[in-house]
Amino acid sequence: MDISSARPAEGNEIDRPVPSAPSNRVWGSDAIAAMLRELDIPYVALNPGASYRGIHDSLVNYLGNTRPRMLLCLHEESAVALAHGWAKVTGRPMAAFVHSNVGLMHATMAIFNAWCDRAPVLVLGATGPMDATRRRPWIEWIHTARDQGALIRNFTKWDDQPASIGAAQEAILRAWMIANTAPQGPVYVNFDLALQEDEVTELPPMPAIARHAPPAAPEPAGPLVQQAAVLLAGARRPVILAGRGSRDPAAWQRRVALAETIGARVVTDRKSGATFPTDHPLHVGGTAPIADADVILSLDWVDLAGTLRTAYAGKPVAAKIVQVSVDQYVHNGWSMDYQGFPPVDVYLLAEPDAAVPSLLAAVRELRPNPPPLPEPGPRPGPPPPSALDKAAIIQVPHIATALHAVLGDAPATMIRLPLSWADGLWEFRHPLDYLGTDGGGGIGSGPGMSVGAALALRDSGNERLPVAVLGDGDFLMGVTALWTAVHYAIPLLVIVANNLSFFNDELHQERVARQRSRPVENRWIGLRMADPPLDLAMLARGQGAQAHGPVDTVSRLATALREAIAEVRRGAVSVVDVRVAPEYDRAASSGVLRQSQ
Ligand SMILES: Cc1ncc(C[n+]2csc(CCOP(=O)(O)OP(=O)(O)O)c2C)c(N)n1
Ligand SMILES: [Mg+2]
């Protein structure tokens, strides 16, 4: 199945407009909307505003709210997060429309998340007229800024404010190409209100899409591939750091073949989506083999320098390093999301998916007989089902146990897992088994990104159960994204690992208090969401979703999940509020205490 071609099914349109009477009259915004259709952009997630009322009208009354279809969101942050979630599944952008400067301000964190996650999103915006004589009193003055794109220029790949209809079409086309070219990322096109609302005598000719298509991913230079292959084929203790990667099953298979050909231990990163089977004998949880490696292959690993520094405890890096990444093309001086500066011996300036085929071929030449696979090591795994009968209080690993019990072997996509979810609780055996995190560490993206990803899974006809396990803080900051899922009939299971706290920061406050010999028992102050506890189920139900909980006894967990999953299979959005202990002890859990950020 080609996941990148996910499309809304015809015939089940929601919000179908009354058809417009045939007319020869057209406006600037019609030409802009037509360009979105020409590019086959499936959806425009939006929160409305008068600055783009012209294009809004064109989407509804000129294009009939189909190709693209509108997805009304209750906040601009969720509109962009939805598009980000869609991109995480399909690898392709959809559009998010945000109103003038204020909507863009609401959207900024989500745009930053997409930027750090190298996720393509076409952000469309609008401004009051640049021609001051055409501004409506007051409102169009406050909603007009001289350089609106400046708000987000530091974390977008490109932005533009075109001054004519032809330029607007070209800007959309260029933005599309840039967003789709690796390293992918968000782009922004801002439309002047006057440009949208002026009537035009005729539509300009549509630019030739095929001649402005995103370029194919370049392959790395042959001699460098050979150098890398010599290092890898000759390595005695090679390690592959499988970082950012696509959802393409064929690329996944080639990654596995490369590791097997050289007998490399493979380390994965929960920040990125699934890139290697976690139950493969060569996969290792944690980063222990790194310090002992003689050759390390980084497949666009996020923060290679930081990982090496931790593994080598600050000592010089002894291993030879092969880096495969094009990430430096988007590094700028504002955001340090480019991370540390790693030492590299062979640098393949290519996307991993484009480099692995030639690397694989070259190492196979040098090493035709793959070494035997190691015996699988002990795997932490979730607590056994019997733990559900015994435990007095729900801990996050019990959620994994209960989900396993209910789902069996049925496929699921873990769209998001919270910080409290330890590695090893869930195996990833397919690129769509797990989609990674938010990119920019911006809390509140969970609900919106989950809805966008669930939409892409639905539209690709995927049978996978869309599951998002979210922290209560993340859930609450973005909760109104759920309404969009309910309204557009996007099935989604949300499990809230609810510790009644922005608990990540309790760990930080505890750390600081210890350093300063101050009372650690105060760590919760300013962080706990209790007295009163928020009724998360009510917040979900209030938006038309199904809801369960609070589930606070282990014995009810599997039952609640079973009911919720049945609802999702019938097409619903279902939220299960699970009251979890903030911390859990090593003996009861998989052995890994929660990470913090
Ligand atoms: C927009 C934003 N605000 C604040 C933070 C700081 N922060 C990081 S994790 C976290 C707590 C998240 O709470 P929750 O989702 O409930 O997860 P928990 O740590 O409780 O498991 C906070 C506030 C952030 N990363 N992003
Ligand atoms: Mg919490």
XYZ file of C-alpha atoms and ligand atoms in Angstrom:
624
model
C 0.000 0.000 0.000
C 1.335 3.420 -0.958
C 0.634 5.419 2.150
C 1.722 8.672 0.504
C -1.316 8.546 -1.764
C -3.816 8.676 1.100
C -6.875 10.501 -0.260
C -10.294 11.336 1.116
C -12.807 8.769 -0.075
C -15.376 10.205 -2.446
C -18.971 10.017 -1.425
C -18.723 10.500 2.316
C -18.216 14.234 2.268
C -19.103 16.098 5.392
C -20.126 19.758 5.085
C -21.250 19.579 1.467
C -22.100 23.038 0.097
C -25.131 24.043 -1.962
C -23.825 24.263 -5.556
C -23.170 27.735 -6.953
C -25.046 28.854 -10.038
C -22.887 28.662 -13.179
C -21.068 31.938 -13.767
C -18.179 33.306 -15.758
C -17.147 35.727 -13.023
C -13.966 34.841 -11.118
C -11.933 36.415 -8.353
C -8.281 36.288 -7.426
C -8.964 33.829 -4.666
C -10.512 31.390 -7.173
C -7.166 31.198 -8.958
C -5.390 30.612 -5.660
C -7.825 27.860 -4.665
C -7.514 26.297 -8.115
C -3.777 25.978 -7.572
C -4.382 23.961 -4.400
C -6.586 21.616 -6.404
C -4.051 21.375 -9.192
C -1.536 20.132 -6.641
C -4.095 17.608 -5.420
C -3.836 18.854 -1.851
C -6.370 16.695 -0.031
C -7.237 18.865 2.962
C -6.961 22.343 4.355
C -7.068 22.297 8.152
C -8.157 25.721 9.246
C -9.448 28.114 11.775
C -11.292 30.901 9.969
C -10.675 34.612 9.737
C -11.726 37.586 7.638
C -8.219 38.030 6.262
C -8.814 35.028 4.033
C -12.556 35.191 3.587
C -11.947 35.440 -0.164
C -10.094 32.142 -0.350
C -12.529 30.607 2.130
C -15.356 31.460 -0.271
C -13.414 30.011 -3.195
C -12.769 26.755 -1.359
C -16.471 26.381 -0.551
C -18.296 27.952 -3.485
C -15.805 27.727 -6.337
C -14.313 24.326 -5.578
C -17.315 22.880 -3.710
C -15.326 22.003 -0.571
C -13.731 19.021 -2.208
C -10.103 18.556 -3.257
C -9.151 20.186 -0.977
C -11.654 19.626 1.778
C -11.833 21.869 4.779
C -11.110 20.505 8.230
C -12.375 22.974 10.763
C -10.129 23.120 13.830
C -10.893 24.938 17.057
C -7.388 26.399 17.345
C -4.666 27.210 14.815
C -2.167 25.170 16.803
C -4.241 22.073 16.179
C -4.715 22.954 12.502
C -0.952 22.846 11.960
C -0.542 19.866 14.290
C -3.142 17.992 12.225
C -1.150 18.654 9.069
C 2.009 17.567 10.887
C 0.381 14.285 11.941
C -0.785 13.715 8.358
C 2.773 14.249 7.119
C 4.145 11.809 9.678
C 2.113 9.026 8.068
C 2.199 9.992 4.400
C 5.533 11.825 4.133
C 3.589 14.499 2.207
C 2.188 17.909 3.143
C -1.395 18.934 3.462
C -2.340 22.552 4.026
C -3.190 24.487 7.179
C -4.797 27.925 6.834
C -4.341 30.438 9.650
C -5.821 33.930 9.954
C -3.578 36.988 9.649
C -0.981 37.734 12.298
C -3.091 36.499 15.234
C -3.816 33.050 13.796
C -0.189 32.724 12.815
C 0.825 33.598 16.375
C -1.383 30.773 17.639
C 0.180 28.435 15.104
C 3.808 29.202 15.859
C 4.572 26.369 18.271
C 3.077 23.791 15.952
C 5.123 25.189 13.060
C 8.227 24.948 15.217
C 7.407 21.322 16.031
C 7.046 20.516 12.339
C 10.324 22.291 11.609
C 12.274 20.323 14.215
C 10.605 17.101 13.080
C 11.525 17.846 9.436
C 7.867 17.399 8.574
C 6.421 19.034 5.450
C 3.453 21.328 6.101
C 2.025 23.942 3.738
C 1.000 26.804 6.016
C -1.226 29.323 4.262
C -1.981 32.706 5.732
C -3.379 36.075 4.917
C -2.985 39.735 5.755
C -5.095 42.819 5.512
C -4.440 44.870 2.358
C -0.934 46.216 1.958
C -2.635 49.129 0.210
C -3.558 51.252 3.244
C -6.361 53.031 1.360
C -8.212 49.726 1.171
C -8.101 48.750 4.838
C -11.341 48.547 6.769
C -11.197 50.740 9.864
C -9.481 49.363 12.969
C -9.608 45.619 12.442
C -7.711 45.507 9.182
C -5.108 47.827 10.621
C -4.399 45.623 13.623
C -4.456 42.530 11.443
C -1.949 43.875 8.972
C 1.761 43.596 9.688
C 4.628 44.735 7.543
C 6.435 41.430 7.461
C 4.115 38.765 8.793
C 6.372 35.935 7.662
C 9.039 37.259 10.022
C 7.071 35.694 12.881
C 8.005 32.226 11.674
C 10.842 32.760 9.194
C 13.394 31.327 11.591
C 11.712 27.943 11.572
C 10.253 27.585 8.114
C 12.068 26.574 4.960
C 10.625 29.405 2.912
C 7.932 32.068 2.977
C 6.452 34.523 0.538
C 3.834 37.234 0.205
C 3.038 37.286 -3.522
C 1.891 40.531 -5.146
C -0.139 39.171 -8.057
C -2.304 36.175 -8.866
C 0.322 34.651 -11.124
C 2.903 35.144 -8.411
C 0.527 33.585 -5.866
C 0.153 30.449 -7.943
C 3.870 30.254 -8.434
C 4.462 30.799 -4.703
C 2.191 27.880 -3.818
C 3.956 25.697 -6.348
C 7.392 26.705 -5.119
C 6.368 26.257 -1.483
C 5.085 22.796 -2.326
C 8.341 21.836 -3.987
C 10.477 23.172 -1.147
C 8.376 21.528 1.575
C 8.620 18.215 -0.257
C 12.369 18.331 -0.790
C 14.525 16.814 1.942
C 15.146 17.963 4.569
C 11.407 18.476 4.500
C 9.790 21.186 6.575
C 7.049 23.766 6.923
C 6.634 26.619 4.428
C 4.389 29.682 4.574
C 2.565 31.629 1.870
C 0.744 34.796 2.880
C -2.058 36.217 0.668
C -2.967 39.888 0.649
C -6.687 40.364 1.205
C -6.990 42.700 -1.768
C -5.362 40.160 -4.050
C -7.928 37.586 -3.013
C -10.951 39.830 -3.265
C -10.275 41.635 -6.548
C -12.334 40.316 -9.423
C -10.230 39.192 -12.369
C -11.254 39.085 -15.985
C -9.920 35.604 -16.480
C -7.888 33.018 -14.652
C -4.189 33.037 -15.509
C -2.826 29.894 -17.149
C -1.989 27.269 -14.549
C 1.754 26.690 -14.122
C 2.968 23.324 -15.404
C 3.077 21.221 -12.263
C 5.120 18.418 -13.762
C 7.895 20.824 -14.683
C 8.091 22.207 -11.167
C 8.026 18.917 -9.311
C 10.166 18.191 -6.250
C 13.512 16.778 -7.378
C 14.310 13.130 -6.840
C 16.504 12.423 -3.815
C 20.148 12.530 -4.919
C 22.266 9.441 -4.399
C 25.576 9.801 -2.584
C 28.809 9.982 -4.569
C 30.176 6.555 -5.546
C 33.710 6.910 -4.115
C 32.300 8.003 -0.752
C 29.890 5.078 -0.723
C 32.854 2.817 -1.373
C 34.830 4.372 1.498
C 31.883 3.934 3.841
C 31.333 0.363 2.658
C 34.981 -0.549 3.281
C 34.696 0.733 6.829
C 31.393 -1.009 7.472
C 32.269 -4.331 5.841
C 35.545 -4.472 7.730
C 34.083 -3.518 11.090
C 34.219 -6.003 13.934
C 31.729 -4.247 16.181
C 29.635 -2.018 13.909
C 26.676 -0.072 15.238
C 23.897 1.529 13.230
C 22.090 4.483 14.750
C 18.768 4.323 12.913
C 17.487 7.882 13.210
C 14.973 9.740 11.054
C 13.493 7.510 8.388
C 10.470 7.155 6.152
C 7.365 4.978 6.575
C 8.329 3.028 3.451
C 8.335 -0.755 4.121
C 10.840 -1.365 1.294
C 13.310 1.100 2.842
C 12.770 -0.651 6.185
C 13.665 -4.003 4.619
C 16.844 -2.582 3.116
C 17.860 -1.137 6.494
C 17.413 -4.593 8.013
C 19.402 -6.184 5.177
C 22.255 -3.712 5.669
C 22.441 -4.445 9.394
C 22.352 -8.195 8.773
C 25.014 -8.041 6.055
C 27.561 -6.516 8.427
C 26.174 -7.859 11.699
C 25.638 -4.377 13.089
C 23.886 -3.767 16.385
C 21.085 -1.314 15.758
C 19.987 1.434 18.111
C 16.721 3.286 17.562
C 15.332 6.503 18.957
C 11.804 7.145 20.173
C 12.027 10.726 18.892
C 11.909 9.293 15.380
C 9.211 6.922 14.204
C 9.869 3.191 13.916
C 12.896 2.600 11.676
C 13.999 -0.921 12.625
C 12.239 -3.980 14.077
C 12.722 -3.735 17.820
C 12.410 -7.518 18.218
C 15.183 -8.225 15.692
C 18.192 -9.997 17.272
C 20.430 -7.130 16.150
C 18.302 -4.447 17.796
C 19.504 -3.265 21.160
C 17.587 -1.224 23.665
C 19.677 1.613 25.072
C 22.944 2.924 23.755
C 25.421 0.594 25.501
C 27.119 -0.811 22.334
C 28.066 2.641 21.083
C 31.100 3.102 23.314
C 32.449 -0.282 22.245
C 31.842 0.131 18.494
C 34.667 0.380 15.972
C 32.456 1.828 13.210
C 29.225 3.740 13.680
C 26.787 4.412 10.869
C 24.408 7.271 11.631
C 21.297 7.248 9.499
C 20.244 10.839 10.150
C 20.412 10.306 13.905
C 19.070 13.261 15.866
C 21.933 14.722 17.916
C 24.724 12.394 16.902
C 27.276 14.525 18.757
C 25.277 14.442 21.980
C 24.775 10.694 21.776
C 28.493 10.106 21.181
C 29.447 12.450 23.972
C 27.216 10.622 26.426
C 28.406 7.194 25.261
C 32.079 8.139 25.481
C 31.586 10.109 28.707
C 33.298 13.101 27.141
C 36.402 11.141 26.014
C 37.499 11.297 22.338
C 35.322 9.244 19.994
C 37.370 6.173 19.095
C 35.004 4.708 16.488
C 35.052 5.721 12.840
C 31.869 7.630 12.057
C 29.863 7.408 8.841
C 27.179 10.073 8.697
C 24.248 9.879 6.266
C 22.179 13.024 6.380
C 21.103 16.080 4.417
C 20.017 17.871 7.556
C 22.667 20.590 7.354
C 20.820 22.114 4.382
C 18.263 23.629 6.769
C 20.488 24.650 9.639
C 20.293 28.330 10.433
C 21.612 30.636 13.090
C 18.385 31.095 15.018
C 17.393 27.626 16.130
C 19.936 25.275 17.633
C 17.842 22.277 16.691
C 20.800 21.304 14.502
C 22.274 19.910 17.743
C 25.947 19.252 18.498
C 28.707 19.139 15.886
C 29.693 15.492 15.492
C 33.056 14.170 14.331
C 32.594 12.412 10.978
C 35.024 10.330 8.906
C 32.844 9.672 5.875
C 29.955 12.037 5.192
C 27.279 10.924 2.750
C 25.254 14.031 2.046
C 22.119 12.082 1.175
C 18.872 10.956 2.718
C 19.248 7.574 4.371
C 16.585 5.997 2.150
C 18.522 7.176 -0.921
C 21.915 6.094 0.418
C 21.158 2.673 1.897
C 20.586 0.874 -1.448
C 24.047 1.717 -2.791
C 25.654 1.165 0.625
C 23.991 -2.234 0.827
C 25.135 -3.220 -2.643
C 28.701 -2.119 -1.877
C 28.989 -3.962 1.447
C 27.476 -7.106 -0.107
C 30.264 -7.049 -2.696
C 32.860 -6.795 0.046
C 31.194 -9.182 2.454
C 29.008 -11.654 0.573
C 28.455 -13.935 3.576
C 26.616 -12.221 6.393
C 27.759 -13.163 9.896
C 25.382 -15.323 11.949
C 22.748 -13.431 13.865
C 23.362 -13.228 17.595
C 21.107 -15.013 20.048
C 18.293 -12.647 20.953
C 19.087 -10.983 24.261
C 16.631 -10.731 27.156
C 13.860 -8.301 26.320
C 12.262 -6.163 28.994
C 8.678 -6.282 27.681
C 5.559 -5.230 29.535
C 4.554 -6.831 32.842
C 2.788 -10.210 32.392
C -1.028 -10.328 32.265
C -1.062 -11.659 35.824
C 0.224 -8.241 36.924
C -3.200 -6.848 36.068
C -4.770 -9.002 38.779
C -2.148 -8.263 41.388
C -1.255 -4.594 41.105
C -2.929 -2.242 43.533
C -2.304 0.858 41.489
C -2.048 1.421 37.730
C 1.411 2.076 36.395
C 2.093 3.079 32.808
C 3.456 -0.375 31.828
C 0.087 -1.887 32.772
C -1.453 0.063 29.914
C 0.817 -1.855 27.530
C -0.104 -5.136 29.174
C -3.824 -4.440 28.931
C -3.554 -3.233 25.324
C -1.715 -6.422 24.402
C -4.381 -8.481 26.124
C -7.177 -6.811 24.190
C -5.478 -6.383 20.811
C -3.645 -9.667 20.503
C -1.891 -9.626 17.139
C -4.222 -7.091 15.542
C -2.173 -4.307 13.931
C -2.070 -0.928 15.605
C -0.228 2.310 15.005
C 1.138 3.874 18.140
C 0.761 7.402 16.893
C 2.280 8.861 20.028
C 3.718 7.556 23.261
C 4.302 9.741 26.309
C 7.555 10.370 28.150
C 6.314 8.034 30.859
C 6.300 5.117 28.379
C 9.498 3.063 28.824
C 11.320 1.579 25.849
C 10.520 -2.080 25.338
C 6.872 -1.900 26.378
C 5.774 -2.251 22.775
C 7.586 -3.865 19.847
C 7.715 -2.063 16.511
C 7.764 -4.435 13.536
C 6.616 -2.158 10.737
C 7.321 1.489 9.922
C 3.719 2.359 10.717
C 3.858 0.743 14.146
C 5.101 3.981 15.689
C 5.257 7.558 14.405
C 7.660 9.320 16.783
C 7.245 12.440 18.875
C 6.517 16.107 18.342
C 9.942 17.192 17.088
C 10.216 20.472 18.950
C 9.263 19.331 22.437
C 6.209 21.587 22.296
C 3.594 20.097 24.624
C -0.020 20.276 23.442
C 0.665 18.850 20.010
C -0.419 15.325 20.933
C -4.160 15.526 20.252
C -3.841 17.472 16.988
C -1.046 15.354 15.575
C -2.919 12.218 16.551
C -6.028 13.353 14.686
C -3.993 14.172 11.560
C -2.215 10.827 11.649
C -5.482 8.966 12.259
C -6.998 10.772 9.277
C -4.138 9.644 7.033
C -4.479 6.071 8.268
C -8.231 6.178 7.630
C -7.821 7.598 4.142
C -5.227 5.048 3.133
C -7.720 2.314 3.954
C -5.461 1.061 6.684
C -6.830 -1.540 9.061
C -4.492 -0.473 11.843
C -6.016 0.686 15.079
C -4.908 4.315 15.567
C -3.729 4.624 19.174
C -2.363 7.713 20.901
C -1.128 7.455 24.461
C -0.851 10.994 25.755
C 0.190 12.650 28.988
C -2.620 14.540 30.718
C -0.763 17.833 30.286
C -0.308 17.232 26.572
C -3.947 16.132 26.254
C -5.305 19.173 28.059
C -3.297 21.713 26.116
C -4.578 20.413 22.782
C -7.833 18.711 23.779
C -10.137 20.588 21.416
C -8.497 18.908 18.436
C -10.707 15.931 19.303
C -13.803 17.760 18.120
C -12.346 17.846 14.623
C -11.906 14.072 14.698
C -15.477 13.574 15.893
C -16.933 15.970 13.330
C -15.123 14.372 10.399
C -15.639 10.802 11.622
C -11.943 10.037 12.067
C -11.593 6.928 14.261
C -9.041 7.352 17.040
C -8.267 5.803 20.405
C -6.737 8.191 22.923
C -5.429 6.751 26.155
C -4.456 9.392 28.665
C -1.683 8.358 31.026
C -3.067 10.707 33.628
C -0.815 11.362 36.596
C -2.676 14.588 37.457
C 0.526 16.485 36.904
C 2.949 18.111 34.539
C 5.061 15.411 36.045
C 8.148 15.814 33.879
C 8.745 19.006 35.792
C 8.283 17.379 39.182
C 11.421 15.422 38.347
C 13.199 18.645 37.465
C 12.060 20.386 40.653
C 13.153 17.384 42.670
C 16.568 17.450 41.024
C 17.056 21.123 41.774
C 15.825 20.754 45.347
C 18.300 17.908 45.932
C 21.169 19.912 44.473
C 20.281 22.728 46.828
C 19.421 20.560 49.868
C 15.901 21.935 49.894
C 12.706 19.945 50.634
C 11.977 17.578 47.731
C 8.468 17.027 49.035
C 7.575 20.427 47.584
C 8.341 19.296 44.052
C 4.647 19.080 43.114
C 3.734 22.671 43.915
C 2.804 24.574 40.787
C 2.670 21.340 38.788
C -0.150 19.109 40.044
C -3.536 19.327 38.335
C -5.625 18.209 41.296
C -8.131 19.920 43.633
C -10.170 19.673 41.585
C -8.937 16.939 39.276
C -9.941 17.674 35.704
C -12.703 15.475 34.343
C -10.991 14.364 31.162
C -13.803 12.034 30.136
C -16.226 14.915 30.423
C -13.978 17.091 28.264
C -13.988 14.354 25.635
C -17.727 13.722 25.887
C -18.345 17.435 25.678
C -16.940 17.263 22.146
C -18.994 14.273 21.091
C -16.331 11.636 21.707
C -16.889 8.400 23.586
C -15.140 8.393 26.917
C -14.229 6.096 29.771
C -12.897 6.824 33.176
C -11.303 7.882 35.261
C -10.088 4.279 35.327
C -8.239 3.991 38.589
C -8.184 0.279 39.318
C -6.072 -2.172 37.375
C -8.910 -4.665 37.109
C -11.011 -2.191 35.091
C -8.253 -1.251 32.680
C -8.610 -4.048 30.141
C -12.410 -3.791 30.170
C -12.320 -0.056 29.521
C -9.818 -0.509 26.696
C -11.867 -3.339 25.180
C -14.982 -1.177 25.102
C -13.094 1.802 23.720
C -11.423 -0.245 20.992
C -14.790 -1.656 19.938
C -16.075 1.914 19.643
C -13.082 2.990 17.567
C -13.566 -0.013 15.294
C -17.093 1.251 14.730
C -15.639 4.610 13.658
C -15.707 6.595 16.895
C -13.218 8.723 18.743
C -12.800 7.197 22.171
C -10.844 8.525 25.125
C -9.811 6.438 28.107
C -8.674 8.439 31.121
C -6.296 6.168 33.033
C -5.121 7.369 36.414
C -1.511 6.275 36.623
C 0.984 6.463 39.432
C 3.474 9.187 38.546
C 6.437 6.950 39.124
C 6.831 3.245 39.166
C 9.512 1.128 40.701
C 12.044 -0.753 38.639
C 11.019 -4.172 39.855
C 7.422 -3.819 38.752
C 8.160 -2.175 35.438
C 10.261 -3.059 32.465
C 13.351 -1.919 34.285
C 13.627 1.461 32.696
C 12.426 4.446 34.608
C 10.752 7.214 32.667
C 12.763 9.585 30.566
C 12.523 13.301 31.094
C 12.946 16.173 28.704
C 4.503 24.296 25.249
C 5.264 23.662 26.354
N 5.102 24.079 27.613
C 5.786 23.509 28.621
C 6.682 22.512 28.362
C 7.521 21.914 29.485
N 7.092 20.530 29.705
C 7.790 19.479 29.228
S 7.109 18.031 29.621
C 5.908 18.784 30.513
C 4.892 18.006 31.271
C 3.936 17.341 30.387
O 2.919 16.805 31.183
P 2.180 15.501 30.754
O 1.847 15.559 29.315
O 1.063 15.302 31.703
O 3.273 14.369 30.909
P 3.918 13.802 32.262
O 5.262 14.456 32.376
O 3.020 14.163 33.395
O 4.003 12.334 32.073
C 6.025 20.166 30.453
C 5.103 21.128 31.112
C 6.846 22.112 27.028
N 7.702 21.151 26.680
N 6.103 22.675 26.049
Mg 0.996 14.290 33.447
